[in-house]
């Protein structure tokens, strides 16, 4: 199957598939004319990569997942450990987003939203990051 069909089958873009090949995550066979040829193994790997990236795994984590998938002697505990590590990263990102949400809500609530030029949102954006956090904590 050519790269265009592989993209359709996996939901990835052609550019992403080429990138994954360039960095050695997947290996496509080459036809006589030099075109990439993707078989069932590569399609499965690409689907795994698409799903892993969707779940927040980094590229090196994806490489490790593919290595584990290819190893018939793997221990599922190794896969689980990698997934747990990713879950911790996702939870950290959620906490960071919740902090951002709180900061943004404070700025929005402080803005009068009227015809006056004074704007708490613009004032808040102009503060140094540490000052923004202190402003948020002071309001609570």
Phi, psi and omega in degrees: 000142181277174186295325178297316178291324177298320178297315179297321182289334187250346183080006177265160175276159177301319180299318179295317180298316177299319179298313179301324177289318181300323182267006173082018176285325177227159176232119177261143174289161178242136176280175181302327180274004176091357179288148176289141176235125182250128177257187181302320180298314181292323178297316177299316179298317180295321177296319177298316179298316180300315181290318179297317179295321177300324181275003173096005178291139175284171183297319180290326175294321177297319178301316180295320178297317178296320177298316179295320179298324182280349184263107180293343180264012182297157173256131181298336178298330178291321177292316180297319179299319178294318179293321178295321177298318178294322178299319176300318179296317178298317180296322176298318179295320178298316179298319178296319178294324178294323176296316177298319179301315181296315180298317180294319178299319179299313180298317180297317181292332180278345181276130180289331179064034181247201182277351180290149182285338181294129183222117180296332180292310179296321178296318179294322179292333181280347180287154172293151182308319179294323179294322179299316180296317180295320178300316180297315181293326181293325181289326183290000000 
